XYZ file of C-alpha atoms in Angstrom:
525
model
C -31.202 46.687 5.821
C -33.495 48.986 8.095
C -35.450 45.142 8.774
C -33.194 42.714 9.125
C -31.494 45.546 12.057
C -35.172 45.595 13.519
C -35.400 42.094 13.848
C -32.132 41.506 15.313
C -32.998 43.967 18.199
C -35.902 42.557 18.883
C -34.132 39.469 19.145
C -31.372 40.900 21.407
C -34.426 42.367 23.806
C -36.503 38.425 24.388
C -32.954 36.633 24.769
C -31.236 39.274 26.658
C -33.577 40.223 29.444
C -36.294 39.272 31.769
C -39.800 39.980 33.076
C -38.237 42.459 35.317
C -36.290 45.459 32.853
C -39.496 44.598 30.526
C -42.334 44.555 32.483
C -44.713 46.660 29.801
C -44.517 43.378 27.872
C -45.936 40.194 28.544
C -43.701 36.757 28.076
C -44.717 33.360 28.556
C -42.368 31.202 29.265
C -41.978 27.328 29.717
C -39.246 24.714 29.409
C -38.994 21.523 27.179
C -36.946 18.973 28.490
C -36.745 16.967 25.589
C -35.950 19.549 22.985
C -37.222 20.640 19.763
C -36.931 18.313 16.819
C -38.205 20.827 13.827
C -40.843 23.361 13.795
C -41.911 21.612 10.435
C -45.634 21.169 11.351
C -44.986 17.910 8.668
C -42.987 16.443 11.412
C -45.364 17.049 14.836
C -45.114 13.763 15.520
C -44.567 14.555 20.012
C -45.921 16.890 22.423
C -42.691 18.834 22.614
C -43.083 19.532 18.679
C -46.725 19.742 18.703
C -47.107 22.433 21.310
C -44.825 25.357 19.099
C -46.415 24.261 16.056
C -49.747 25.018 17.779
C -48.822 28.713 17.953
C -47.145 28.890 14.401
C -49.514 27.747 12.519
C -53.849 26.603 11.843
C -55.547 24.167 10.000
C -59.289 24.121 8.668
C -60.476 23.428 11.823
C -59.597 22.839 15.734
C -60.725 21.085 19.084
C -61.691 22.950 21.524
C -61.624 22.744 25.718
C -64.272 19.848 25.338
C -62.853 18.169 22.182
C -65.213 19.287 19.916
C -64.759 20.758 16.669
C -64.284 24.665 16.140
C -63.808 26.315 12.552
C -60.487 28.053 12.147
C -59.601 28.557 8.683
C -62.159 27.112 7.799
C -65.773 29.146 8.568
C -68.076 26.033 7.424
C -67.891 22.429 6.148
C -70.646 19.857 4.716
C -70.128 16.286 4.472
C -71.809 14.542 2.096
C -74.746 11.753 2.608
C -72.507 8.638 2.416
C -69.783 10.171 4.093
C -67.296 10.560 1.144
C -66.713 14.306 0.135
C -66.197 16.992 2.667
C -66.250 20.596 1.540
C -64.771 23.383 3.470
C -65.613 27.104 2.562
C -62.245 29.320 4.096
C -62.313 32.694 5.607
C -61.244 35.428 3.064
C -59.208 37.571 6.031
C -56.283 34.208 6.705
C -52.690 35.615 5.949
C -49.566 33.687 6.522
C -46.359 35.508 8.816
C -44.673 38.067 6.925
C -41.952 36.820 4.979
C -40.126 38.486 2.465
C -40.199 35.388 0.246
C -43.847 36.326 -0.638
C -42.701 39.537 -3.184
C -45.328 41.542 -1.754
C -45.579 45.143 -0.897
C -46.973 43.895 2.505
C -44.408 41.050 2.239
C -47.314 38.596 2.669
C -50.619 36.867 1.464
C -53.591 35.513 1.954
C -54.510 31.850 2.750
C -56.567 30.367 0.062
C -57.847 27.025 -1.037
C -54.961 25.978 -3.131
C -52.563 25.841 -0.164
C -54.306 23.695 1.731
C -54.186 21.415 -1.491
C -50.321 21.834 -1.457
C -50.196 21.244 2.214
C -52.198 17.998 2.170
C -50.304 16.668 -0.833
C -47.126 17.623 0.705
C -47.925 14.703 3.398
C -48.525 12.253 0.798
C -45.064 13.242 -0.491
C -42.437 9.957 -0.079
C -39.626 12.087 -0.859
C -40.877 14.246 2.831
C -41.546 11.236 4.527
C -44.009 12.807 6.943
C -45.043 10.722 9.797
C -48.615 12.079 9.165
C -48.965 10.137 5.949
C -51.421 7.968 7.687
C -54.118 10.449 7.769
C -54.738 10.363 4.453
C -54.621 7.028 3.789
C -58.429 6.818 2.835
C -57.790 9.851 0.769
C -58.807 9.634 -3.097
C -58.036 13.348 -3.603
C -57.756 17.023 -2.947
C -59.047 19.845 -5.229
C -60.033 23.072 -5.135
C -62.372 24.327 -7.390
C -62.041 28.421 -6.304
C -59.722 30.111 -3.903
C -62.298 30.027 -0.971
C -63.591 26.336 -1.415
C -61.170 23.378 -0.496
C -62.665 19.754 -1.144
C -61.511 16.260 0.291
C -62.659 12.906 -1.529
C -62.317 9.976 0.374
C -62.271 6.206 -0.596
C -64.496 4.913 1.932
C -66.382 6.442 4.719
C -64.384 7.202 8.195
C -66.233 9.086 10.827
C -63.409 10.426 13.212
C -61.993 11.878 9.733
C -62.828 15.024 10.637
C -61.686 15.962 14.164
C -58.158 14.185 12.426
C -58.316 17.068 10.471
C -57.346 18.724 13.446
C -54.237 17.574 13.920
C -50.736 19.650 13.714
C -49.782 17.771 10.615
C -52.794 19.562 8.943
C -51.660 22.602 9.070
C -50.813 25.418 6.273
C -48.073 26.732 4.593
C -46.850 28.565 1.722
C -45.155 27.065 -1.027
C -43.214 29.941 -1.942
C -41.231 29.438 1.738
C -41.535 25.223 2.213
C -39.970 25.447 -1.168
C -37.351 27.728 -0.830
C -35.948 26.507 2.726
C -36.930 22.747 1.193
C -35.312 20.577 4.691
C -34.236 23.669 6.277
C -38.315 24.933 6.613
C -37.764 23.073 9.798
C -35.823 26.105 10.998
C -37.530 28.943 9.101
C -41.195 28.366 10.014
C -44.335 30.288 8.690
C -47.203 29.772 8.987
C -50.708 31.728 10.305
C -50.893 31.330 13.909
C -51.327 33.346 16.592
C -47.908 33.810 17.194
C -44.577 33.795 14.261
C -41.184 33.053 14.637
C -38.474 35.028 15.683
C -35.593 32.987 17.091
C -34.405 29.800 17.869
C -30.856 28.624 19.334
C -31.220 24.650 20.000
C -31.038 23.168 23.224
C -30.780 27.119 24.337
C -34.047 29.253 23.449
C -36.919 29.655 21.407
C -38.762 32.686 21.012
C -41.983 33.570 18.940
C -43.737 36.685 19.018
C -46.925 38.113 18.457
C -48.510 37.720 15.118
C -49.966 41.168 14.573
C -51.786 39.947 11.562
C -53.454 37.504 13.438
C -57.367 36.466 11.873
C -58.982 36.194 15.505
C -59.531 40.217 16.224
C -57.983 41.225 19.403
C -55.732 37.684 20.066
C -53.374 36.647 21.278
C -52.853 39.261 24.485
C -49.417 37.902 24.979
C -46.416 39.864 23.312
C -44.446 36.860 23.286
C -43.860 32.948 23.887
C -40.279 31.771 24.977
C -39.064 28.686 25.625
C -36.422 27.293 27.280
C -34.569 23.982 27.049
C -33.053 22.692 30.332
C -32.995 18.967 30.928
C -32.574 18.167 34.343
C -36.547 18.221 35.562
C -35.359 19.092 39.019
C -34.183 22.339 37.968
C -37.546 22.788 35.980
C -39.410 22.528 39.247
C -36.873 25.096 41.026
C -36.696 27.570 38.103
C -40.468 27.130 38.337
C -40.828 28.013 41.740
C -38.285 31.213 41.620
C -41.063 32.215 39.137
C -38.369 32.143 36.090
C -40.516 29.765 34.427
C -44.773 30.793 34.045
C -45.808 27.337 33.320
C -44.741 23.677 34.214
C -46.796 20.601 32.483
C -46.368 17.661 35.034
C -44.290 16.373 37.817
C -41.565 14.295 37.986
C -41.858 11.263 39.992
C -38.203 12.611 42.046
C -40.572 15.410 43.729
C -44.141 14.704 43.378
C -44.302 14.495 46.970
C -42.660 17.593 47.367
C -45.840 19.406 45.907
C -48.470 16.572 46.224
C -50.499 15.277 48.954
C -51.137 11.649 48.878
C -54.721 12.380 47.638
C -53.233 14.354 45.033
C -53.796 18.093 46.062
C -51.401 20.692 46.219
C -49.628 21.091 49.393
C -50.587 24.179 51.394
C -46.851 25.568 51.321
C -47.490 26.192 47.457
C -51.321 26.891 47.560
C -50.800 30.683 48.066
C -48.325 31.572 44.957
C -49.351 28.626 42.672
C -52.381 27.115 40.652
C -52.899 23.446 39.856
C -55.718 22.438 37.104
C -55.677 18.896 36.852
C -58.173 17.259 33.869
C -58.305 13.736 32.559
C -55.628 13.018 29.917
C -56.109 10.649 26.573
C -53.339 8.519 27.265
C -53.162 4.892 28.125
C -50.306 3.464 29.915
C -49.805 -0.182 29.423
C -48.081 -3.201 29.091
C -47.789 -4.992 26.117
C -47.097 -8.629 25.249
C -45.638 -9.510 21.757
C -48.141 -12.122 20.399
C -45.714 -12.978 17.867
C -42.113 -15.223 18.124
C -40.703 -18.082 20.171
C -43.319 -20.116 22.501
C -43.095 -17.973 25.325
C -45.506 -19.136 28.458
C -47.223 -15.410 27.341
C -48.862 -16.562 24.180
C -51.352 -18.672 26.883
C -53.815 -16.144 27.498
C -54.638 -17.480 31.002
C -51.325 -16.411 31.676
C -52.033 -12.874 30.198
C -54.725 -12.819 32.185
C -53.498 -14.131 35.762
C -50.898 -11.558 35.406
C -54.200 -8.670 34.619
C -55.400 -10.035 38.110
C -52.389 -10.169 39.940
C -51.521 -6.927 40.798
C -53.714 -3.824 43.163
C -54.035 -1.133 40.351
C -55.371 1.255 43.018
C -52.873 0.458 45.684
C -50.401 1.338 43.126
C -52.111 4.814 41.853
C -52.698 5.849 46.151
C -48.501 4.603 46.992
C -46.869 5.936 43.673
C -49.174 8.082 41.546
C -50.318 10.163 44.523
C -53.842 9.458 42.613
C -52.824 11.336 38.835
C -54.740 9.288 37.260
C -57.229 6.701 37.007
C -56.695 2.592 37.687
C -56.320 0.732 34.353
C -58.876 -1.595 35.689
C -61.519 -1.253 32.890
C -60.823 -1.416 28.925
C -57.790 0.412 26.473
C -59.987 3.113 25.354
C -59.537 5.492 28.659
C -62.263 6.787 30.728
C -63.881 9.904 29.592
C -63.944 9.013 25.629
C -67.146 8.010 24.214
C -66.637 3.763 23.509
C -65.177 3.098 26.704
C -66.037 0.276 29.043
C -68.854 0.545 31.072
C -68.149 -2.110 33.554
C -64.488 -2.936 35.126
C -62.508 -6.168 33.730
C -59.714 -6.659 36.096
C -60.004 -5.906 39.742
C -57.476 -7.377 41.819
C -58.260 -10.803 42.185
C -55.334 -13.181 43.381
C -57.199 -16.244 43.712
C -58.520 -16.101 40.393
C -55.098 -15.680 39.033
C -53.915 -18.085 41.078
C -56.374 -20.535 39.689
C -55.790 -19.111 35.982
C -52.092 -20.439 36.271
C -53.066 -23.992 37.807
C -55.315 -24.141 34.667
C -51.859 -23.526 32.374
C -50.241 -25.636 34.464
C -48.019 -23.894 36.440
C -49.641 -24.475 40.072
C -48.241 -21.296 42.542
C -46.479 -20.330 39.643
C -43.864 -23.983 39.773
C -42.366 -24.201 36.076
C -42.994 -21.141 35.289
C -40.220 -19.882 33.232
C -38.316 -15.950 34.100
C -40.704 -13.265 32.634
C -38.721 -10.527 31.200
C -40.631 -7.214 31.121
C -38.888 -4.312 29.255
C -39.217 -0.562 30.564
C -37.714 3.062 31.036
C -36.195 4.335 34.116
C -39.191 6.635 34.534
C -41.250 3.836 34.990
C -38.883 1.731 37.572
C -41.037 2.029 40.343
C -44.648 0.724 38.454
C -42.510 -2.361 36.920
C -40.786 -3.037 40.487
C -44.770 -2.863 42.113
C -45.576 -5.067 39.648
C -42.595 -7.584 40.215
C -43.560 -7.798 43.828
C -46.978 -7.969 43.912
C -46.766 -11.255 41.433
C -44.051 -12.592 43.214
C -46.583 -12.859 45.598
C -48.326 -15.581 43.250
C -45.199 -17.418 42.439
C -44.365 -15.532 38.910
C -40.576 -14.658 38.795
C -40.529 -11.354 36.573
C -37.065 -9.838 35.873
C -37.265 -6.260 35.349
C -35.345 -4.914 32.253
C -34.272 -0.965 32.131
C -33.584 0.386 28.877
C -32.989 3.678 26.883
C -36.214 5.309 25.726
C -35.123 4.934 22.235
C -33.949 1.540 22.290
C -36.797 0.038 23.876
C -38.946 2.021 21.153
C -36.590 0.032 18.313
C -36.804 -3.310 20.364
C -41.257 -3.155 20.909
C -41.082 -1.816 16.668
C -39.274 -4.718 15.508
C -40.514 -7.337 17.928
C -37.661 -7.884 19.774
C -39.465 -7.732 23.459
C -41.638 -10.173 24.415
C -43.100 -7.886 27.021
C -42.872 -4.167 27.114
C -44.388 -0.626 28.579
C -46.145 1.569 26.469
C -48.418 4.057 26.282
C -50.785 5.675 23.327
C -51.907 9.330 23.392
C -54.724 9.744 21.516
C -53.610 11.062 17.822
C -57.559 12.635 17.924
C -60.462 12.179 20.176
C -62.131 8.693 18.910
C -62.081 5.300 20.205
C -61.062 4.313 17.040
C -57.319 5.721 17.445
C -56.875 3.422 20.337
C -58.713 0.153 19.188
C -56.141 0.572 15.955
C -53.538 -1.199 17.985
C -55.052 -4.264 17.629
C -56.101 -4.424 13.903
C -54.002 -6.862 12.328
C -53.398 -4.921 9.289
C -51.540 -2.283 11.763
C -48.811 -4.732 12.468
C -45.229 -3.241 13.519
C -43.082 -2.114 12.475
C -45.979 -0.616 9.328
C -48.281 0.204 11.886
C -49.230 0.939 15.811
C -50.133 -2.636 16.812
C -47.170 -3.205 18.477
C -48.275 -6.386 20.081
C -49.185 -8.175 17.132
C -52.063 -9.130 18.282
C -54.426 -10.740 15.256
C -57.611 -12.068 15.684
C -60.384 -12.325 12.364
C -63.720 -11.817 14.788
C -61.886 -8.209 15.971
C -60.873 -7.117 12.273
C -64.586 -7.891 11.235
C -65.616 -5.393 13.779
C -62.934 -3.260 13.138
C -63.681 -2.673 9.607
C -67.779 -2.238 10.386
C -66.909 0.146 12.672
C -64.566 3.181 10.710
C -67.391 2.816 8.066
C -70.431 3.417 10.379
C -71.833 6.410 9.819
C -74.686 6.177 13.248
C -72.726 7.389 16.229
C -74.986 4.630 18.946
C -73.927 1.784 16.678
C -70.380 2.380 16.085
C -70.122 3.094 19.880
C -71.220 -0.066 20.852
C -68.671 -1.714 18.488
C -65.940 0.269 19.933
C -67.001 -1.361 23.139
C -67.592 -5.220 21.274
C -63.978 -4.499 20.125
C -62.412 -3.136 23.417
C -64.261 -6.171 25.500
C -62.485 -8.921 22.602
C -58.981 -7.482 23.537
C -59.706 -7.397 27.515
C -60.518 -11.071 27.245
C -57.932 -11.816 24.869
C -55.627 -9.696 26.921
C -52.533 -8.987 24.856
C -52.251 -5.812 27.130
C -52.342 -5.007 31.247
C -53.778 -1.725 31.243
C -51.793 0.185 34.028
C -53.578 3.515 34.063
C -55.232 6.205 32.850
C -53.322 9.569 32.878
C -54.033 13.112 34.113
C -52.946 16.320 32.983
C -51.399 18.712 35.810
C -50.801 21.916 34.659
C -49.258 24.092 37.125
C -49.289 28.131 36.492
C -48.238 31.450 39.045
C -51.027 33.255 40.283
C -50.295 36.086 38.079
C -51.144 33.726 34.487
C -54.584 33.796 33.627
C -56.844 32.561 30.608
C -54.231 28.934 29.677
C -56.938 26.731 27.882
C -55.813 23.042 27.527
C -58.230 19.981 26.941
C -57.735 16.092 27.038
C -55.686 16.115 24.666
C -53.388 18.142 26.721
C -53.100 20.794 23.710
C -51.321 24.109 24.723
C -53.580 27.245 23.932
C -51.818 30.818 24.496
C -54.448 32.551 22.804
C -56.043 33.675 25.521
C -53.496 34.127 28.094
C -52.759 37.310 30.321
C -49.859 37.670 32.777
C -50.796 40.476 35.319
């Protein structure tokens, strides 16, 4: 009884007060707009679930600020000669949030191989119907021969296997909890991170404090993580700015020039009390054009094309980006990951698109059927630069504004002949991104949500998860990415950028381009 009293104080102090009557401790705090689905790591499927999970719990290994991979519960690896067994020796000092499910005098355990088996297989399991299934799909088996050695078998060979490894869904957990809580682990997380549950009221506040039997000696430094969930991203930025907030990820388009030069900088009124670190992010935003259906004037690829040349990609970044991020003018994969084009494919070029739709017969654009492009509201203003700028050759778009989840129904079952999207990188390979074209991916089973099949791009698709020398399989990333450019079942809008903006009081916030949140090593004078 002495416990559960504990805890409840402890939760009464994080949801009760502020920075200011507790200024001995130190409390991060953001906001999530979009909520919190679960804290299952099972289910990380978005950024607003991933970034929680990353302070719950660890898998064998992590990326770090440059993408590469770190050990974490896992000290050391080897990987066979043809690629097909990996063996991970664990640390012997991993122990998983107290919990008084464990039976223990210490009322917890250590990690050891045998949960990771449990974990993994708990993935595979239809009756959890993780969106992570995926990962394993070229997975023969998991074993573990002693409590410190965990070995995966796989089918056939996969390079980028191994940073997928360090992805949320891989984390661990303990049977005795996942099976007590069974669906309602979602709300009763443990795991081994640096920081372990403690409260959560949704659509109110989360809080998670600091894991004092945390494996990396002397982390985290913060006492606590809370999170808040208001919606309105206007009040974000002003909570932000009153300093009731520590950290804000991104702007919304409604004030970016409030804080933004046009060059992108941070205006001089918020220079003094606030830090910007802006990086290059893994995400691709696109449109897509459903190579499937009716006979749409789209399935011409001239007029896929004309419409990739019709349009001033780096007007559009200067007038409404503010310059976060980079013009889509080269391939899918985005700049910065190793496979991407070297050379642009589509600098603004109206003639040439002009002279692409004489060629399909639609001279100035006369004949040319209504395009219908589908969209958010957050991404009005692109669609609307768009429609303008190929008005301009004589193609009549009509720009369609949707709910986010509706539109995500409509691209999955190939209702939308022409759609925004965008793909964050799952891990940091080409080979997540040139996915969306593989024929075997086809929505609604799979990413490729334009449909897009072509035999010469699956032949190099297949050579290319199998190829074990890094120089050869990058230059069939880039055979690959230079098929779809000229095939063109996508206009590449841009390539994002993280902007991470922090008080000048927050030190030591590690992110990378995957935009992964890392409190680990935060301080907050």
């Amino acid at each position: 009884m002495k416990h559960i009293i504990y805890i409840v104080l402890g939760i009464s102090l994080l949801v009760g007060c502020n920075r200011h009557n507790h200024s001995d401790k130190q409390i991060f705090r953001y906001n999530e707009s979009a909520g919190i689905a679960t804290l299952d790591p099972a289910f990380a499927k978005d950024q607003s679930i991933i970034w929680p999970c990353r302070q719950l719990y660890n898998g064998l290994i992590e990326l770090d600020s440059n993408l590469q991979v770190q050990p974490s519960v896992a000290k050391c690896w080897t990987i066979s000669d043809d690629g097909l067994t990996y063996t991970f020796i664990l640390r012997d000092d991993v122990c998983f949030h107290r919990n008084v499910l464990f039976n223990t005098v210490d009322s917890t355990r250590k990690v050891v191989a045998g949960d990771f088996v449990y974990s993994f297989n708990r993935i595979l399991d239809p009756s959890v119907a993780s969106p992570g299934v995926w990962i394993f799909n070229d997975v023969e088996g998991f074993s573990a021969p002693n409590d410190s050695t965990f070995v995966i078998r796989l089918k056939r060979p996969f390079a980028p296997f191994l940073s997928q490894l360090g992805m949320v869904y891989c984390s661990v957990v303990p049977h005795e909890v996942v099976e007590h809580y069974g669906k309602d682990f979602r709300n009763h997380p443990c795991g081994t991170g640096p920081f372990q549950f403690q409260y959560w009221k949704e659509g109110v506040k989360l809080v998670m404090r600091k894991n004092p039997l945390y494996f990396e000696t002397g982390l985290p430094y913060l006492d606590a993580v809370a999170v808040t969930f208001i919606v309105d991203r206007q009040t974000v930025f002003l909570e932000f700015v009153k300093g009731n907030l520590d950290f804000m990820n991104s702007l919304d388009a409604s004030y970016k020039d409030e804080v933004l030069n046009q060059d992108g900088t941070l205006k001089a009124k918020y220079a003094d009390r606030i830090d910007m670190v802006s990086t290059p992010y893994l995400n691709t935003e696109y449109l897509g054009f459903n190579m499937d259906g009716d006979d749409s004037p789209l399935k011409d690829r001239r007029i896929r094309q004309a419409i990739n040349l019709g349009f001033d990609r780096r007007k559009m970044m200067r007038y409404l980006r503010n310059n976060i991020g980079e013009p889509g003018v080269y391939g899918f994969v985005p700049r910065g990951l190793p496979g991407n084009a070297e050379e642009p494919y589509y600098e603004y070029n109206p003639e040439r698109a002009k002279a692409l739709l004489a060629e399909a017969g639609y001279p100035d654009g006369k004949g040319l059927p209504r395009l219908k492009l589908g969209t958010t509201a957050n991404y009005l203003d692109l669609c609307k630069y768009l429609q303008q700028q190929l008005g301009l050759l004589g193609v009549d778009v009509q720009v369609d504004v949707n709910p986010p989840a509706a539109l995500r129904e409509q691209i999955a079952q190939g209702k939308v002949g022409w759609f925004r999207g965008s793909w964050v990188a799952d891990y940091p390979d080409a080979e997540n991104y040139l996915s969306l074209f593989f024929s075997e991916n086809k929505a609604p089973a799979g990413p490729n949500y334009t449909r897009f099949v072509n035999k010469n791009y699956d032949k190099l698709y297949r050579a290319a998860r199998s190829e074990t020398d890094p120089d050869s399989r990058l230059q069939l990333y880039r055979d690959m990415d230079r098929l779809v450019m000229q095939e063109a079942p996508v206009v590449v809008l841009y390539y994002d950028q993280i902007l991470h903006f922090t008080h000048k009081n927050v030190h030591g916030l590690r992110s990378n381009a995957m935009n992964t949140l890392d409190l680990r090593y935060v301080k907050i004078d």
